[in-house]
Amino acid sequence: MKIDRIEVYRANLPLHEGSYHWSGGKSVSIFDSTVIAVSTDDGLTGYGEVCPLGPAYLPAYARGVRTGVAELGPSLLGCDPRELDKLNLQMDRVLKGHPYVKSGIDIACWDILGQACGLPLCQLLGGRYGEDYPLYRAISQEAPEAMAERVAERRAEGYSRFQLKVGGRPEEDIARIKAVSERLMKGELLIADANTGWSMFDAMRVVNAVSRTAVSIEQPCLSYEECRSVREHTGLPLILDECIDSLEQILRGRNDRAMDAVNLKISKFGGLTRTRQARDLCVKLGLAMIVEDSWGGDVATAAIAHLAHSTPSELLLASTDFNSYVTVATAEGAPQREQGRMKASDRPGLGLTSLTDALVRMDELTVA
Ligand code: MG
């Protein structure tokens, strides 16, 4: 089986809530998402999606995905998409770094592998754990009371895990965490995600002020070293995200006892192949995980679902249902949220049945 065509599609994904705000005054109102379609000489087509959280979150941006795929594409024609480790080494040989560029191609080739052997990806990724798995809801940064109201609304929809976007002024972030935690129900999980937005000084002010609160802190500061310093002075559970993008970083963090959990984003590691390695390392080390991506629509949500559903339940804190945040459907057959939970498809591969007209093919980027 050989790759004989790579197509690039683009879609704008507006948000039901209008806009999404996080640390440092950053926000996005329409996500620019890229879907990659990889086809083979025997008629199979697989899909992958990459959707950065705007250009100022991780070192990734939407047009970079498309430019990078055009750069990589010609060297992948003729490769067997089912040989995923070989394929990833080939991509690394041709383009150094840029894991987010490679992510969509890798996911599409996993989709082909699943279709070729007639199995859903969660089985190929290790096996399905339980009926379904829990989702968290990201609560866009607003005034403290407004965020508490949003949590109540989402609780009514069935969510029991909430991630508050903090990383603003410490006094306000303390008020945000307190306003929500005061009304937290039994069994719920509350995470305050600063998305690198605090200085060590601000982070210490916040964690000290909420030290008796049932909140976990995610990525308080920009660098690993700053986060580790905060970690050494707080008893609150700590999740690392932006500074964890490789197996080496996971091992380093584990050896330093620098975190209790990690946030694994598929495009941050460069696709399902590498994120699966990271997931399996975390399982071996007993590290809890949030399994997700930076953002996306139906294709990304399907890929996340297979990785999340094949992660041992006791170590999966939560995953995401990005396709419920956006107003546009980009594929048929994607998993849908039910009472704050989700399950990966039983169909082969990602389980998608077709793309929708919301996706526009960029013919000038087709490689064949
Ligand atoms: Mg995060």
mmCIF file of C-alpha atoms and ligand atoms in Angstrom:
data_model
loop_
_atom_site.group_PDB
_atom_site.id
_atom_site.type_symbol
_atom_site.label_atom_id
_atom_site.label_comp_id
_atom_site.label_asym_id
_atom_site.label_seq_id
_atom_site.Cartn_x
_atom_site.Cartn_y
_atom_site.Cartn_z
ATOM 1 C CA MET A 1 0.000 0.000 0.000
ATOM 2 C CA LYS A 2 1.388 3.374 -1.024
ATOM 3 C CA ILE A 3 0.450 6.996 -0.370
ATOM 4 C CA ASP A 4 -0.462 8.490 -3.736
ATOM 5 C CA ARG A 5 -2.243 11.741 -2.815
ATOM 6 C CA ILE A 6 -2.246 14.291 0.011
ATOM 7 C CA GLU A 7 -4.932 16.978 0.063
ATOM 8 C CA VAL A 8 -5.299 19.942 2.368
ATOM 9 C CA TYR A 9 -8.660 21.343 3.489
ATOM 10 C CA ARG A 10 -9.368 24.410 5.526
ATOM 11 C CA ALA A 11 -12.319 25.418 7.698
ATOM 12 C CA ASN A 12 -13.164 28.374 9.889
ATOM 13 C CA LEU A 13 -14.612 27.203 13.185
ATOM 14 C CA PRO A 14 -16.591 29.895 15.036
ATOM 15 C CA LEU A 15 -17.421 29.329 18.692
ATOM 16 C CA HIS A 16 -20.900 28.967 20.202
ATOM 17 C CA GLU A 17 -19.752 31.262 23.011
ATOM 18 C CA GLY A 18 -18.492 33.903 20.559
ATOM 19 C CA SER A 19 -14.932 34.013 21.850
ATOM 20 C CA TYR A 20 -12.504 32.166 24.093
ATOM 21 C CA HIS A 21 -10.175 34.046 26.453
ATOM 22 C CA TRP A 22 -7.164 32.828 28.383
ATOM 23 C CA SER A 23 -3.997 34.126 30.030
ATOM 24 C CA GLY A 24 -2.277 37.357 29.102
ATOM 25 C CA GLY A 25 -5.352 38.832 27.386
ATOM 26 C CA LYS A 26 -5.120 36.287 24.546
ATOM 27 C CA SER A 27 -8.313 35.253 22.778
ATOM 28 C CA VAL A 28 -9.682 33.534 19.682
ATOM 29 C CA SER A 29 -13.145 33.938 18.148
ATOM 30 C CA ILE A 30 -12.795 31.913 14.932
ATOM 31 C CA PHE A 31 -10.427 28.968 14.792
ATOM 32 C CA ASP A 32 -8.525 28.374 11.562
ATOM 33 C CA SER A 33 -8.357 24.599 11.210
ATOM 34 C CA THR A 34 -6.617 22.368 8.680
ATOM 35 C CA VAL A 35 -7.754 18.871 7.713
ATOM 36 C CA ILE A 36 -5.311 16.650 5.846
ATOM 37 C CA ALA A 37 -6.601 13.842 3.608
ATOM 38 C CA VAL A 38 -4.081 11.118 2.785
ATOM 39 C CA SER A 39 -5.102 8.656 0.027
ATOM 40 C CA THR A 40 -3.561 5.388 -1.083
ATOM 41 C CA ASP A 41 -3.152 3.502 -4.346
ATOM 42 C CA ASP A 42 -5.748 0.956 -3.235
ATOM 43 C CA GLY A 43 -8.473 3.486 -2.601
ATOM 44 C CA LEU A 44 -8.341 4.192 1.133
ATOM 45 C CA THR A 45 -8.435 7.758 2.485
ATOM 46 C CA GLY A 46 -7.579 8.798 6.015
ATOM 47 C CA TYR A 47 -8.087 12.155 7.729
ATOM 48 C CA GLY A 48 -6.164 14.163 10.286
ATOM 49 C CA GLU A 49 -6.694 17.634 11.733
ATOM 50 C CA VAL A 50 -4.440 20.290 13.211
ATOM 51 C CA CYS A 51 -5.886 23.414 14.798
ATOM 52 C CA PRO A 52 -3.530 25.599 16.817
ATOM 53 C CA LEU A 53 -5.040 27.725 19.602
ATOM 54 C CA GLY A 54 -4.208 30.821 17.566
ATOM 55 C CA PRO A 55 -0.605 31.715 16.686
ATOM 56 C CA ALA A 56 0.427 32.873 20.181
ATOM 57 C CA TYR A 57 -0.211 29.769 22.296
ATOM 58 C CA LEU A 58 2.312 27.077 21.323
ATOM 59 C CA PRO A 59 4.987 27.493 18.627
ATOM 60 C CA ALA A 60 2.426 26.597 15.925
ATOM 61 C CA TYR A 61 0.154 28.556 13.600
ATOM 62 C CA ALA A 62 -2.529 27.625 11.097
ATOM 63 C CA ARG A 63 -0.786 28.713 7.915
ATOM 64 C CA GLY A 64 2.354 26.987 9.159
ATOM 65 C CA VAL A 65 0.460 23.672 9.153
ATOM 66 C CA ARG A 66 -0.444 24.080 5.494
ATOM 67 C CA THR A 67 2.960 25.356 4.398
ATOM 68 C CA GLY A 68 4.619 22.508 6.259
ATOM 69 C CA VAL A 69 2.398 19.835 4.726
ATOM 70 C CA ALA A 70 3.246 21.189 1.258
ATOM 71 C CA GLU A 71 6.933 20.943 2.207
ATOM 72 C CA LEU A 72 6.637 17.360 3.482
ATOM 73 C CA GLY A 73 4.113 15.961 1.019
ATOM 74 C CA PRO A 74 6.312 15.069 -1.973
ATOM 75 C CA SER A 75 8.703 13.009 0.172
ATOM 76 C CA LEU A 76 5.817 10.901 1.502
ATOM 77 C CA LEU A 77 4.406 9.786 -1.840
ATOM 78 C CA GLY A 78 5.135 6.073 -2.222
ATOM 79 C CA CYS A 79 5.502 5.456 1.538
ATOM 80 C CA ASP A 80 3.343 2.797 3.195
ATOM 81 C CA PRO A 81 0.981 4.728 5.537
ATOM 82 C CA ARG A 82 0.572 1.671 7.783
ATOM 83 C CA GLU A 83 4.264 1.742 8.764
ATOM 84 C CA LEU A 84 3.858 4.614 11.161
ATOM 85 C CA ASP A 85 7.223 4.631 12.905
ATOM 86 C CA LYS A 86 9.022 4.539 9.559
ATOM 87 C CA LEU A 87 6.747 7.279 8.285
ATOM 88 C CA ASN A 88 7.531 9.494 11.277
ATOM 89 C CA LEU A 89 11.269 8.967 10.847
ATOM 90 C CA GLN A 90 10.893 9.918 7.192
ATOM 91 C CA MET A 91 9.055 13.115 8.167
ATOM 92 C CA ASP A 92 11.814 13.941 10.685
ATOM 93 C CA ARG A 93 14.459 13.402 8.025
ATOM 94 C CA VAL A 94 12.782 15.820 5.626
ATOM 95 C CA LEU A 95 11.658 18.511 8.099
ATOM 96 C CA LYS A 96 13.399 19.130 11.402
ATOM 97 C CA GLY A 97 11.081 19.957 14.287
ATOM 98 C CA HIS A 98 7.603 21.364 13.582
ATOM 99 C CA PRO A 99 5.752 18.484 15.262
ATOM 100 C CA TYR A 100 2.362 20.148 14.739
ATOM 101 C CA VAL A 101 2.884 20.041 10.955
ATOM 102 C CA LYS A 102 3.438 16.284 11.087
ATOM 103 C CA SER A 103 0.510 15.599 13.410
ATOM 104 C CA GLY A 104 -2.285 15.731 10.814
ATOM 105 C CA ILE A 105 -0.424 13.451 8.408
ATOM 106 C CA ASP A 106 0.322 10.951 11.175
ATOM 107 C CA ILE A 107 -3.325 10.886 12.309
ATOM 108 C CA ALA A 108 -4.525 10.386 8.714
ATOM 109 C CA CYS A 109 -2.159 7.424 8.310
ATOM 110 C CA TRP A 110 -3.448 5.882 11.561
ATOM 111 C CA ASP A 111 -6.953 6.271 10.115
ATOM 112 C CA ILE A 112 -5.797 4.328 7.038
ATOM 113 C CA LEU A 113 -4.182 1.621 9.188
ATOM 114 C CA GLY A 114 -7.444 1.171 11.108
ATOM 115 C CA GLN A 115 -9.491 0.967 7.921
ATOM 116 C CA ALA A 116 -6.991 -1.455 6.360
ATOM 117 C CA CYS A 117 -7.295 -3.911 9.250
ATOM 118 C CA GLY A 118 -10.951 -3.227 10.034
ATOM 119 C CA LEU A 119 -10.412 -2.070 13.617
ATOM 120 C CA PRO A 120 -11.233 1.145 15.486
ATOM 121 C CA LEU A 121 -8.098 3.064 16.444
ATOM 122 C CA CYS A 122 -8.687 2.750 20.179
ATOM 123 C CA GLN A 123 -8.155 -0.997 19.828
ATOM 124 C CA LEU A 124 -4.942 -0.492 17.859
ATOM 125 C CA LEU A 125 -3.789 2.073 20.427
ATOM 126 C CA GLY A 126 -3.965 -0.473 23.231
ATOM 127 C CA GLY A 127 -7.603 -1.301 23.917
ATOM 128 C CA ARG A 128 -10.817 0.359 25.028
ATOM 129 C CA TYR A 129 -11.181 1.070 28.759
ATOM 130 C CA GLY A 130 -14.763 1.166 29.986
ATOM 131 C CA GLU A 131 -17.950 2.308 28.267
ATOM 132 C CA ASP A 132 -16.897 5.945 27.968
ATOM 133 C CA TYR A 133 -14.578 8.526 29.531
ATOM 134 C CA PRO A 134 -14.994 11.908 31.234
ATOM 135 C CA LEU A 135 -14.697 15.301 29.550
ATOM 136 C CA TYR A 136 -13.625 18.558 31.114
ATOM 137 C CA ARG A 137 -15.128 21.885 30.127
ATOM 138 C CA ALA A 138 -12.805 24.839 29.623
ATOM 139 C CA ILE A 139 -14.280 27.976 31.178
ATOM 140 C CA SER A 140 -13.177 31.041 29.231
ATOM 141 C CA GLN A 141 -11.653 33.836 31.329
ATOM 142 C CA GLU A 142 -14.253 36.282 32.630
ATOM 143 C CA ALA A 143 -15.118 38.001 35.895
ATOM 144 C CA PRO A 144 -15.224 35.560 38.862
ATOM 145 C CA GLU A 145 -19.022 35.445 39.237
ATOM 146 C CA ALA A 146 -19.546 34.992 35.503
ATOM 147 C CA MET A 147 -17.161 32.028 35.500
ATOM 148 C CA ALA A 148 -19.023 30.481 38.430
ATOM 149 C CA GLU A 149 -22.260 30.850 36.448
ATOM 150 C CA ARG A 150 -20.702 29.213 33.401
ATOM 151 C CA VAL A 151 -19.620 26.267 35.570
ATOM 152 C CA ALA A 152 -23.199 25.902 36.849
ATOM 153 C CA GLU A 153 -24.529 25.894 33.281
ATOM 154 C CA ARG A 154 -22.009 23.262 32.199
ATOM 155 C CA ARG A 155 -22.714 21.166 35.293
ATOM 156 C CA ALA A 156 -26.362 21.127 34.198
ATOM 157 C CA GLU A 157 -25.199 19.656 30.880
ATOM 158 C CA GLY A 158 -23.489 16.783 32.697
ATOM 159 C CA TYR A 159 -19.881 17.924 33.022
ATOM 160 C CA SER A 160 -18.156 17.223 36.326
ATOM 161 C CA ARG A 161 -14.648 18.459 35.453
ATOM 162 C CA PHE A 162 -13.910 22.111 34.914
ATOM 163 C CA GLN A 163 -10.814 23.957 33.780
ATOM 164 C CA LEU A 164 -10.829 27.646 34.652
ATOM 165 C CA LYS A 165 -8.784 29.897 32.431
ATOM 166 C CA VAL A 166 -6.750 32.009 34.854
ATOM 167 C CA GLY A 167 -3.262 33.485 34.345
ATOM 168 C CA GLY A 168 -4.537 37.034 34.798
ATOM 169 C CA ARG A 169 -4.040 39.401 37.733
ATOM 170 C CA PRO A 170 -3.478 37.391 40.929
ATOM 171 C CA GLU A 171 -6.249 39.095 42.973
ATOM 172 C CA GLU A 172 -8.783 38.355 40.263
ATOM 173 C CA ASP A 173 -7.568 34.795 39.729
ATOM 174 C CA ILE A 174 -7.844 34.110 43.462
ATOM 175 C CA ALA A 175 -11.436 35.409 43.312
ATOM 176 C CA ARG A 176 -12.137 33.250 40.241
ATOM 177 C CA ILE A 177 -10.889 30.071 41.923
ATOM 178 C CA LYS A 178 -12.750 30.837 45.171
ATOM 179 C CA ALA A 179 -16.025 31.742 43.434
ATOM 180 C CA VAL A 180 -16.085 28.384 41.658
ATOM 181 C CA SER A 181 -14.605 26.178 44.379
ATOM 182 C CA GLU A 182 -17.121 27.401 46.987
ATOM 183 C CA ARG A 183 -19.900 25.873 44.897
ATOM 184 C CA LEU A 184 -18.080 22.732 43.805
ATOM 185 C CA MET A 185 -20.102 19.525 44.185
ATOM 186 C CA LYS A 186 -18.932 16.187 45.519
ATOM 187 C CA GLY A 187 -16.879 14.222 43.008
ATOM 188 C CA GLU A 188 -16.115 17.201 40.767
ATOM 189 C CA LEU A 189 -12.635 18.129 39.590
ATOM 190 C CA LEU A 190 -11.487 21.744 39.394
ATOM 191 C CA ILE A 191 -8.346 22.821 37.550
ATOM 192 C CA ALA A 192 -7.052 26.394 37.356
ATOM 193 C CA ASP A 193 -5.008 26.636 34.155
ATOM 194 C CA ALA A 194 -2.731 29.687 34.043
ATOM 195 C CA ASN A 195 -1.426 28.750 30.569
ATOM 196 C CA THR A 196 2.081 30.063 31.468
ATOM 197 C CA GLY A 197 0.610 33.450 32.436
ATOM 198 C CA TRP A 198 1.914 33.979 35.990
ATOM 199 C CA SER A 199 5.340 35.070 37.168
ATOM 200 C CA MET A 200 6.704 32.928 39.995
ATOM 201 C CA PHE A 201 5.775 35.765 42.361
ATOM 202 C CA ASP A 202 2.167 35.939 41.142
ATOM 203 C CA ALA A 203 1.868 32.147 41.147
ATOM 204 C CA MET A 204 2.987 31.974 44.785
ATOM 205 C CA ARG A 205 0.427 34.634 45.743
ATOM 206 C CA VAL A 206 -2.340 32.625 44.122
ATOM 207 C CA VAL A 207 -1.396 29.143 45.355
ATOM 208 C CA ASN A 208 -0.936 30.416 48.920
ATOM 209 C CA ALA A 209 -4.314 32.164 48.874
ATOM 210 C CA VAL A 210 -6.159 29.055 47.612
ATOM 211 C CA SER A 211 -4.077 26.471 49.470
ATOM 212 C CA ARG A 212 -7.109 25.094 51.348
ATOM 213 C CA THR A 213 -9.172 24.813 48.185
ATOM 214 C CA ALA A 214 -9.803 21.629 46.200
ATOM 215 C CA VAL A 215 -8.160 23.015 43.079
ATOM 216 C CA SER A 216 -5.329 21.684 40.926
ATOM 217 C CA ILE A 217 -2.984 24.132 39.237
ATOM 218 C CA GLU A 218 -1.997 23.751 35.561
ATOM 219 C CA GLN A 219 1.130 25.291 33.991
ATOM 220 C CA PRO A 220 1.475 28.299 36.311
ATOM 221 C CA CYS A 221 4.534 29.838 34.610
ATOM 222 C CA LEU A 222 6.278 29.861 31.251
ATOM 223 C CA SER A 223 9.329 27.677 31.867
ATOM 224 C CA TYR A 224 9.732 24.252 33.391
ATOM 225 C CA GLU A 225 12.138 25.690 35.988
ATOM 226 C CA GLU A 226 9.667 28.360 37.118
ATOM 227 C CA CYS A 227 6.851 25.793 37.391
ATOM 228 C CA ARG A 228 9.137 23.516 39.384
ATOM 229 C CA SER A 229 9.934 26.332 41.782
ATOM 230 C CA VAL A 230 6.207 26.906 42.381
ATOM 231 C CA ARG A 231 5.724 23.178 42.798
ATOM 232 C CA GLU A 232 8.342 23.054 45.564
ATOM 233 C CA HIS A 233 6.317 25.562 47.595
ATOM 234 C CA THR A 234 2.754 24.322 47.255
ATOM 235 C CA GLY A 235 0.817 21.247 48.301
ATOM 236 C CA LEU A 236 -1.751 21.717 45.525
ATOM 237 C CA PRO A 237 -1.687 19.086 42.761
ATOM 238 C CA LEU A 238 0.279 20.372 39.769
ATOM 239 C CA ILE A 239 -0.321 19.588 36.095
ATOM 240 C CA LEU A 240 2.261 20.528 33.475
ATOM 241 C CA ASP A 241 1.219 21.228 29.897
ATOM 242 C CA GLU A 242 2.999 23.726 27.643
ATOM 243 C CA CYS A 243 6.514 22.786 28.812
ATOM 244 C CA ILE A 244 5.930 19.035 28.347
ATOM 245 C CA ASP A 245 6.323 18.133 24.685
ATOM 246 C CA SER A 246 8.660 15.136 24.616
ATOM 247 C CA LEU A 247 9.399 11.837 26.340
ATOM 248 C CA GLU A 248 12.574 13.416 27.721
ATOM 249 C CA GLN A 249 10.574 16.207 29.383
ATOM 250 C CA ILE A 250 8.183 13.692 30.947
ATOM 251 C CA LEU A 251 11.112 11.685 32.335
ATOM 252 C CA ARG A 252 12.838 14.811 33.598
ATOM 253 C CA GLY A 253 9.671 16.053 35.275
ATOM 254 C CA ARG A 254 9.064 12.683 36.834
ATOM 255 C CA ASN A 255 12.643 12.383 38.125
ATOM 256 C CA ASP A 256 12.410 15.907 39.600
ATOM 257 C CA ARG A 257 8.975 15.137 41.110
ATOM 258 C CA ALA A 258 7.942 18.320 39.302
ATOM 259 C CA MET A 259 4.306 17.378 38.556
ATOM 260 C CA ASP A 260 1.459 15.051 39.482
ATOM 261 C CA ALA A 261 -0.092 14.965 36.027
ATOM 262 C CA VAL A 262 0.594 16.044 32.470
ATOM 263 C CA ASN A 263 -1.531 17.421 29.678
ATOM 264 C CA LEU A 264 -0.871 15.536 26.428
ATOM 265 C CA LYS A 265 -1.883 17.386 23.272
ATOM 266 C CA ILE A 266 -1.610 15.325 20.099
ATOM 267 C CA SER A 267 -0.214 18.090 17.863
ATOM 268 C CA LYS A 268 2.280 19.171 20.562
ATOM 269 C CA PHE A 269 3.950 15.749 20.315
ATOM 270 C CA GLY A 270 3.517 15.442 16.545
ATOM 271 C CA GLY A 271 0.636 13.009 16.078
ATOM 272 C CA LEU A 272 -0.869 9.834 17.517
ATOM 273 C CA THR A 273 2.353 7.813 17.138
ATOM 274 C CA ARG A 274 4.383 10.054 19.437
ATOM 275 C CA THR A 275 1.555 10.996 21.799
ATOM 276 C CA ARG A 276 0.790 7.313 22.242
ATOM 277 C CA GLN A 277 4.421 6.778 23.269
ATOM 278 C CA ALA A 278 4.073 9.632 25.771
ATOM 279 C CA ARG A 279 0.783 8.208 27.057
ATOM 280 C CA ASP A 280 2.316 4.759 27.502
ATOM 281 C CA LEU A 281 5.319 6.220 29.323
ATOM 282 C CA CYS A 282 2.953 8.068 31.674
ATOM 283 C CA VAL A 283 1.068 4.817 32.320
ATOM 284 C CA LYS A 284 4.331 3.100 33.188
ATOM 285 C CA LEU A 285 5.314 5.959 35.513
ATOM 286 C CA GLY A 286 1.861 6.185 37.117
ATOM 287 C CA LEU A 287 1.353 9.778 35.968
ATOM 288 C CA ALA A 288 -2.213 11.006 35.539
ATOM 289 C CA MET A 289 -3.089 12.604 32.226
ATOM 290 C CA ILE A 290 -5.376 14.936 30.382
ATOM 291 C CA VAL A 291 -5.496 13.639 26.800
ATOM 292 C CA GLU A 292 -6.464 16.212 24.178
ATOM 293 C CA ASP A 293 -5.132 18.590 21.511
ATOM 294 C CA SER A 294 -4.708 22.350 21.162
ATOM 295 C CA TRP A 295 -8.131 22.699 19.478
ATOM 296 C CA GLY A 296 -10.065 21.328 16.504
ATOM 297 C CA GLY A 297 -13.378 20.162 15.092
ATOM 298 C CA ASP A 298 -14.814 16.737 14.323
ATOM 299 C CA VAL A 299 -11.653 15.072 12.984
ATOM 300 C CA ALA A 300 -9.471 16.195 15.901
ATOM 301 C CA THR A 301 -12.200 15.201 18.362
ATOM 302 C CA ALA A 302 -12.366 11.719 16.817
ATOM 303 C CA ALA A 303 -8.583 11.274 17.075
ATOM 304 C CA ILE A 304 -8.537 12.496 20.676
ATOM 305 C CA ALA A 305 -11.410 10.127 21.492
ATOM 306 C CA HIS A 306 -9.478 7.046 20.365
ATOM 307 C CA LEU A 307 -6.375 7.985 22.355
ATOM 308 C CA ALA A 308 -8.394 8.962 25.439
ATOM 309 C CA HIS A 309 -10.579 5.846 25.334
ATOM 310 C CA SER A 310 -7.487 3.629 25.112
ATOM 311 C CA THR A 311 -5.933 5.252 28.194
ATOM 312 C CA PRO A 312 -6.406 3.371 31.505
ATOM 313 C CA SER A 313 -9.384 5.007 33.242
ATOM 314 C CA GLU A 314 -7.621 5.425 36.574
ATOM 315 C CA LEU A 315 -4.970 7.646 34.980
ATOM 316 C CA LEU A 316 -7.211 9.648 32.639
ATOM 317 C CA LEU A 317 -8.268 12.833 34.449
ATOM 318 C CA ALA A 318 -10.295 14.067 31.485
ATOM 319 C CA SER A 319 -10.360 14.689 27.759
ATOM 320 C CA THR A 320 -12.096 17.221 25.514
ATOM 321 C CA ASP A 321 -14.996 17.455 23.082
ATOM 322 C CA PHE A 322 -13.853 20.347 20.905
ATOM 323 C CA ASN A 323 -16.557 19.636 18.331
ATOM 324 C CA SER A 324 -19.171 20.774 20.850
ATOM 325 C CA TYR A 325 -17.500 24.191 21.294
ATOM 326 C CA VAL A 326 -17.685 25.110 17.613
ATOM 327 C CA THR A 327 -20.703 25.878 15.443
ATOM 328 C CA VAL A 328 -19.554 24.037 12.310
ATOM 329 C CA ALA A 329 -19.534 20.284 11.659
ATOM 330 C CA THR A 330 -16.607 19.247 9.465
ATOM 331 C CA ALA A 331 -17.108 15.470 9.360
ATOM 332 C CA GLU A 332 -19.914 12.929 9.710
ATOM 333 C CA GLY A 333 -19.505 10.085 12.173
ATOM 334 C CA ALA A 334 -17.525 11.993 14.816
ATOM 335 C CA PRO A 335 -18.163 11.163 18.482
ATOM 336 C CA GLN A 336 -20.613 13.414 20.315
ATOM 337 C CA ARG A 337 -20.692 14.397 23.983
ATOM 338 C CA GLU A 338 -23.277 12.718 26.175
ATOM 339 C CA GLN A 339 -23.770 13.891 29.775
ATOM 340 C CA GLY A 340 -20.223 15.204 30.013
ATOM 341 C CA ARG A 341 -18.747 11.983 28.659
ATOM 342 C CA MET A 342 -17.682 10.583 25.290
ATOM 343 C CA LYS A 343 -16.843 7.302 23.603
ATOM 344 C CA ALA A 344 -14.650 6.518 20.621
ATOM 345 C CA SER A 345 -16.309 5.133 17.489
ATOM 346 C CA ASP A 346 -16.676 1.376 16.941
ATOM 347 C CA ARG A 347 -16.109 1.804 13.207
ATOM 348 C CA PRO A 348 -12.673 1.093 11.662
ATOM 349 C CA GLY A 349 -10.004 3.796 11.816
ATOM 350 C CA LEU A 350 -11.168 7.141 13.196
ATOM 351 C CA GLY A 351 -14.726 6.069 12.370
ATOM 352 C CA LEU A 352 -15.567 9.126 10.261
ATOM 353 C CA THR A 353 -17.862 8.507 7.309
ATOM 354 C CA SER A 354 -17.344 11.693 5.241
ATOM 355 C CA LEU A 355 -16.212 15.309 5.341
ATOM 356 C CA THR A 356 -18.793 18.101 5.134
ATOM 357 C CA ASP A 357 -19.007 21.083 2.798
ATOM 358 C CA ALA A 358 -17.694 23.327 5.580
ATOM 359 C CA LEU A 359 -14.216 22.208 4.521
ATOM 360 C CA VAL A 360 -12.721 23.955 1.514
ATOM 361 C CA ARG A 361 -10.066 22.063 -0.426
ATOM 362 C CA MET A 362 -6.945 24.089 -1.163
ATOM 363 C CA ASP A 363 -6.142 22.669 -4.595
ATOM 364 C CA GLU A 364 -2.850 24.543 -4.900
ATOM 365 C CA LEU A 365 -1.537 22.454 -1.965
ATOM 366 C CA THR A 366 -2.518 19.022 -3.328
ATOM 367 C CA VAL A 367 0.423 16.661 -3.714
ATOM 368 C CA ALA A 368 -0.048 13.672 -6.037
HETATM 369 MG MG MG B 1 -3.397 23.606 29.665
#
